PDB file of N, CA and C in Angstrom:
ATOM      1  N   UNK A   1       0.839  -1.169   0.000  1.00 76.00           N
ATOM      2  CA  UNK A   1       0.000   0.000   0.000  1.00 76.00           C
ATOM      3  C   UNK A   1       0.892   1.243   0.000  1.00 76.00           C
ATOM      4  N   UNK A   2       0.445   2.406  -1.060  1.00 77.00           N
ATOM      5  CA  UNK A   2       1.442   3.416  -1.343  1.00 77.00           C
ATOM      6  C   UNK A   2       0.407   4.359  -0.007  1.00 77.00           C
ATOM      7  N   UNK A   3       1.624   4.788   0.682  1.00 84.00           N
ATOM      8  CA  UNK A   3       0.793   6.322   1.780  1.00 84.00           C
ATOM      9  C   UNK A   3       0.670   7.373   0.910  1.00 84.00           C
ATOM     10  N   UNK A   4       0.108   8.194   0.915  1.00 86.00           N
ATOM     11  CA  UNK A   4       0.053   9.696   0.309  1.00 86.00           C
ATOM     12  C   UNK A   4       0.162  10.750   1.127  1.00 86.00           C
ATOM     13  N   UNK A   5       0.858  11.580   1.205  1.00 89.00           N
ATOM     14  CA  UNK A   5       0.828  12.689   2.169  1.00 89.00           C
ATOM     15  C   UNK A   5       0.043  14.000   1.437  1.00 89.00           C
ATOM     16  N   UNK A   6      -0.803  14.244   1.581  1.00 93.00           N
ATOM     17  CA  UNK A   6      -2.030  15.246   0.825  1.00 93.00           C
ATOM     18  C   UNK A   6      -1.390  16.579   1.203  1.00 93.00           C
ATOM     19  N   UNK A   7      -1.189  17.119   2.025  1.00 93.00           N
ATOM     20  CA  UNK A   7      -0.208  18.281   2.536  1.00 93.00           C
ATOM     21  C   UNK A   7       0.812  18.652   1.406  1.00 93.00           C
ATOM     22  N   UNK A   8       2.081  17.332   1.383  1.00 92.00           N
ATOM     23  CA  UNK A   8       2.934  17.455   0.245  1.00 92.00           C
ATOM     24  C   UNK A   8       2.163  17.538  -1.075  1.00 92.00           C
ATOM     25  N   UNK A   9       1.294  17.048  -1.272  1.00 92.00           N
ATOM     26  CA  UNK A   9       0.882  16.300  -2.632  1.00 92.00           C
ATOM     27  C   UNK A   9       0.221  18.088  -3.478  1.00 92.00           C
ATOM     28  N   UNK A  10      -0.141  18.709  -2.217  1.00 94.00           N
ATOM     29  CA  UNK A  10      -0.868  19.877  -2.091  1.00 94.00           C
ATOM     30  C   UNK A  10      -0.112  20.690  -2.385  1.00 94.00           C
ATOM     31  N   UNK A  11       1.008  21.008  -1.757  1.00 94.00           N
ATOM     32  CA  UNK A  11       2.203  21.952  -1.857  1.00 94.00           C
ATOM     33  C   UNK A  11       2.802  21.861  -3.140  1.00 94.00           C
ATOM     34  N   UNK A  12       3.314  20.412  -3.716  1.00 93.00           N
ATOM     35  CA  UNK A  12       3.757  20.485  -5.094  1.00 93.00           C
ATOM     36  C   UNK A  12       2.752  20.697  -6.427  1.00 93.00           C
ATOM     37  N   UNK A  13       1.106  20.196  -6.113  1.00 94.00           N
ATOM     38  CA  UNK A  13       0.778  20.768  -7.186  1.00 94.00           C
ATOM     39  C   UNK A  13       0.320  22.431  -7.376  1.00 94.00           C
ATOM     40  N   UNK A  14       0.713  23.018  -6.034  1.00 95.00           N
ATOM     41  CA  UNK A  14       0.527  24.596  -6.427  1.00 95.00           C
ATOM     42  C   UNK A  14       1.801  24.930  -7.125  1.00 95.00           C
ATOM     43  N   UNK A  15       3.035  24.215  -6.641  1.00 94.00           N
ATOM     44  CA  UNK A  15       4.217  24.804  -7.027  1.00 94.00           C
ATOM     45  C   UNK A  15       3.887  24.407  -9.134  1.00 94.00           C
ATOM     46  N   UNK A  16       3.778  23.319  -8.721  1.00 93.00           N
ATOM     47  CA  UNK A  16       3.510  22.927 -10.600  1.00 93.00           C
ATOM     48  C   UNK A  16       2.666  23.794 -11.428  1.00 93.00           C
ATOM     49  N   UNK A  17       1.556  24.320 -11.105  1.00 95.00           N
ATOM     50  CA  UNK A  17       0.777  24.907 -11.378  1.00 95.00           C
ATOM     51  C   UNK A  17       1.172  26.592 -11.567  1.00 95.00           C
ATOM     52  N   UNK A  18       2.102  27.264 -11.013  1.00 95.00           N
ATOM     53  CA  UNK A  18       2.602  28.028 -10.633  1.00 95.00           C
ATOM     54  C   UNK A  18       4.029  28.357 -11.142  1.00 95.00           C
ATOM     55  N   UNK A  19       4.598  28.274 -11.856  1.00 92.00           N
ATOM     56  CA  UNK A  19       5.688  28.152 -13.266  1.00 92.00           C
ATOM     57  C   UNK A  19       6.944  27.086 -12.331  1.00 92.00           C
ATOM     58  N   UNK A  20       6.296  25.770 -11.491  1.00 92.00           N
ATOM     59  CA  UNK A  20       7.293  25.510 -10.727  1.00 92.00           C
ATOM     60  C   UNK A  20       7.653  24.077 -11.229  1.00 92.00           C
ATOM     61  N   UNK A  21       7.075  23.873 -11.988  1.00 93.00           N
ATOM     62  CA  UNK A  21       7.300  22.406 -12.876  1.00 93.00           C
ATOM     63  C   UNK A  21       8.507  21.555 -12.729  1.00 93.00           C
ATOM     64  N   UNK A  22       9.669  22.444 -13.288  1.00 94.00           N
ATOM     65  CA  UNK A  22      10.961  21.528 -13.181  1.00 94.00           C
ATOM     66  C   UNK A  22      11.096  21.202 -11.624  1.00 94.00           C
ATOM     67  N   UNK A  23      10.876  22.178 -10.500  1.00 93.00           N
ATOM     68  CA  UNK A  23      11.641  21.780  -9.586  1.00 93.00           C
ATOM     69  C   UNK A  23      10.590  20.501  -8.682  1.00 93.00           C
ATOM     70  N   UNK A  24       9.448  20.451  -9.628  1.00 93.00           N
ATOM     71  CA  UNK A  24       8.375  19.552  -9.055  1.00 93.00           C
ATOM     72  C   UNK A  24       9.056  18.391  -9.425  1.00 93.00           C
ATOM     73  N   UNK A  25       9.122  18.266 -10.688  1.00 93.00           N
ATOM     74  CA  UNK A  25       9.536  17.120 -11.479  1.00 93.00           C
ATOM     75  C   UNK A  25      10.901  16.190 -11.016  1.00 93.00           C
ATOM     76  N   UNK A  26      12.028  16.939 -10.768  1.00 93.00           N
ATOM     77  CA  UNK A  26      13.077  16.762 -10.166  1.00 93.00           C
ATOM     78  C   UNK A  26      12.963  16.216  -8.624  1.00 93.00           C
ATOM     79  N   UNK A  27      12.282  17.133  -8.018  1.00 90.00           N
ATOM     80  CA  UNK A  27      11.946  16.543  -6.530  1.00 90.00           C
ATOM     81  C   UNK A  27      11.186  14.780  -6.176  1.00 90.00           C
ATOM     82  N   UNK A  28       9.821  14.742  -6.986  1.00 89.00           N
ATOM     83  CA  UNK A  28       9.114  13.079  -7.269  1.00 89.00           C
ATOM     84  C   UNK A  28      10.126  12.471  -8.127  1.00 89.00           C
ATOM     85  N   UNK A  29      11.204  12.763  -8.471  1.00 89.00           N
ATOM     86  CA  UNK A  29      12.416  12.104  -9.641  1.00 89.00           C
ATOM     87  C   UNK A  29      13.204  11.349  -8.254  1.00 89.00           C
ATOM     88  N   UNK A  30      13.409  11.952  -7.633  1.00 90.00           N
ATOM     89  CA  UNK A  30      14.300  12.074  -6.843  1.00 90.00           C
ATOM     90  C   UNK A  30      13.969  11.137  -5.571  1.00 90.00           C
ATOM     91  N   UNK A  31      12.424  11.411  -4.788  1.00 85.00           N
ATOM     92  CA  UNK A  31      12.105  10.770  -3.855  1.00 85.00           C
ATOM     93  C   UNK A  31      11.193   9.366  -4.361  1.00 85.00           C
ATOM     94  N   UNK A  32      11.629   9.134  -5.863  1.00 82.00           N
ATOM     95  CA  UNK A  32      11.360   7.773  -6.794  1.00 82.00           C
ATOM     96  C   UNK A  32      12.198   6.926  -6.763  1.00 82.00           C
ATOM     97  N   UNK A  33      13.886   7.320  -6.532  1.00 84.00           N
ATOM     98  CA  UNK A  33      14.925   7.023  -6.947  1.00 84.00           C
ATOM     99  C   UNK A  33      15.420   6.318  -5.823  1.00 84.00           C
ATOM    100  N   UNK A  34      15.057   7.463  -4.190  1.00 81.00           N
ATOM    101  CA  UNK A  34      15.366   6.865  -3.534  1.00 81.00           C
ATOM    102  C   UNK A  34      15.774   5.777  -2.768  1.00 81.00           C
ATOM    103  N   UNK A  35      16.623   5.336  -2.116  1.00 68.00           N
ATOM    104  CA  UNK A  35      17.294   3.715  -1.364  1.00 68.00           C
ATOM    105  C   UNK A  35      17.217   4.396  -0.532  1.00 68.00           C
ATOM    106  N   UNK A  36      16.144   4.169   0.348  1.00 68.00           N
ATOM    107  CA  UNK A  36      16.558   4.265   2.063  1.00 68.00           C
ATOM    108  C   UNK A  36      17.271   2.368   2.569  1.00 68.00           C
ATOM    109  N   UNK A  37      18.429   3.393   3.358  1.00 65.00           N
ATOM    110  CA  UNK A  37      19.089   2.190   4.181  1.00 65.00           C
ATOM    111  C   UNK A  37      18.592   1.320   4.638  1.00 65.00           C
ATOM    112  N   UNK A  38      19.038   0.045   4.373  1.00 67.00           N
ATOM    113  CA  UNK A  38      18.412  -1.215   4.955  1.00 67.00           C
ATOM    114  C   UNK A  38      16.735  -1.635   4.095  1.00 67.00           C
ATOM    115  N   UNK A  39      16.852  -0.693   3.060  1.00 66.00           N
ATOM    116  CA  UNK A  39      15.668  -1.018   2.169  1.00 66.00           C
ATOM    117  C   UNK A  39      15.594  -2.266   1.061  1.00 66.00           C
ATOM    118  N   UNK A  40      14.889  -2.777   0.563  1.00 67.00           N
ATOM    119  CA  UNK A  40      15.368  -3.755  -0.456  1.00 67.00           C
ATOM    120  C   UNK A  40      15.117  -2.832  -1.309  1.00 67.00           C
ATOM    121  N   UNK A  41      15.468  -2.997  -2.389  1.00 66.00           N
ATOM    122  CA  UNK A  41      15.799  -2.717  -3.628  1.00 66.00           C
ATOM    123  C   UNK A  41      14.903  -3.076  -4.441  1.00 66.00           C
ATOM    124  N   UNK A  42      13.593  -2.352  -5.268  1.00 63.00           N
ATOM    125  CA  UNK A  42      11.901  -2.690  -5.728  1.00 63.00           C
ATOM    126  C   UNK A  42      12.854  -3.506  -7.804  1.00 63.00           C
ATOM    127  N   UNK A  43      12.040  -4.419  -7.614  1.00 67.00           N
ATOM    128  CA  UNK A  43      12.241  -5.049  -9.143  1.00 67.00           C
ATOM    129  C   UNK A  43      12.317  -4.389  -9.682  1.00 67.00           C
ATOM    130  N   UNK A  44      12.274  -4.347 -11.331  1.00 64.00           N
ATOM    131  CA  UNK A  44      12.045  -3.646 -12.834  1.00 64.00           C
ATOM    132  C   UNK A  44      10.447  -3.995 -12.300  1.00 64.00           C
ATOM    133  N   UNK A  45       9.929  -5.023 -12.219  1.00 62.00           N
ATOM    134  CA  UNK A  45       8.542  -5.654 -12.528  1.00 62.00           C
ATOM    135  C   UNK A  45       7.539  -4.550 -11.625  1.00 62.00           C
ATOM    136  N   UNK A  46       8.277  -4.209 -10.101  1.00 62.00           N
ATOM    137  CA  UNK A  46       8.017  -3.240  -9.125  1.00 62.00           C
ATOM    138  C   UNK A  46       7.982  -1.862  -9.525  1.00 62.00           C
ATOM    139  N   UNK A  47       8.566  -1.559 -10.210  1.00 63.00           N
ATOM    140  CA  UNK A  47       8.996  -0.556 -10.737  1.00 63.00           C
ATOM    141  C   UNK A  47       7.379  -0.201 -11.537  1.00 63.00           C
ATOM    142  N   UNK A  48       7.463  -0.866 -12.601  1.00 61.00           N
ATOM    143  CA  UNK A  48       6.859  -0.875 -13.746  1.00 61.00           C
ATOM    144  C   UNK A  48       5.576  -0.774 -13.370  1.00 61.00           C
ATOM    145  N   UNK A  49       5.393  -1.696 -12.424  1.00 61.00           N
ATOM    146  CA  UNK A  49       3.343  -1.397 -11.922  1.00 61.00           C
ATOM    147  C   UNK A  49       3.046  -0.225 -11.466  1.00 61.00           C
ATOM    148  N   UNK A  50       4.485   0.266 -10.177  1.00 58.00           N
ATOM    149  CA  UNK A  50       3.814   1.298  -9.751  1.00 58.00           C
ATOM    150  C   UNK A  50       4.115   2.720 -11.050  1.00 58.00           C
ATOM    151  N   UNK A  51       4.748   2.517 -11.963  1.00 56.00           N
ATOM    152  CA  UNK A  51       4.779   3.333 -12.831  1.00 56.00           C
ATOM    153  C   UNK A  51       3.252   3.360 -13.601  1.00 56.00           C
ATOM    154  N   UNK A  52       2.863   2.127 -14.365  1.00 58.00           N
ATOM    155  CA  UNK A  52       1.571   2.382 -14.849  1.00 58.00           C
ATOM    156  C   UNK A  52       0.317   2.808 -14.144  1.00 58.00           C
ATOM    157  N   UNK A  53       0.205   2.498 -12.817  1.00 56.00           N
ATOM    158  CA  UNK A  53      -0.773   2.475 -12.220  1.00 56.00           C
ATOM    159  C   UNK A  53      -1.087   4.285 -11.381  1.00 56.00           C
ATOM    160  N   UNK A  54       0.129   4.485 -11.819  1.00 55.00           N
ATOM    161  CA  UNK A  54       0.204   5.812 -11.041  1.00 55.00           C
ATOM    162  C   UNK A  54      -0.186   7.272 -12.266  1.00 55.00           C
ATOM    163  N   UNK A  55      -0.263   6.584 -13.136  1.00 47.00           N
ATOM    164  CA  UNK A  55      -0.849   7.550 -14.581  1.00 47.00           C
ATOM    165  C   UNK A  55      -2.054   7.383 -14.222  1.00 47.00           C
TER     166      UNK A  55
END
């Protein structure tokens, strides 16, 4: 189960909306990319669902 934080979710789409696009884009790039320590490491296959499903 993915959490959502509505607060954040809130904050970046004013920034997007608001000529703030790249630094939106870069930031969900970024906290996508992430390895937190002691994390496993999500498949291609992991990857890929939560990529389609999230369009």
């Amino acid at each position: 189960m993915i959490q959502v934080n509505y607060a954040d979710l809130a904050n970046d789409l004013y920034w997007f909306l608001n000529n703030g696009q790249e630094n939106v884009r870069l930031n969900w790039a970024r906290a996508y990319y992430k390895q937190i320590k002691g994390e496993k490491t999500m498949t291609t296959e992991q990857r890929l669902f939560l990529d389609i499903h999230a369009i």
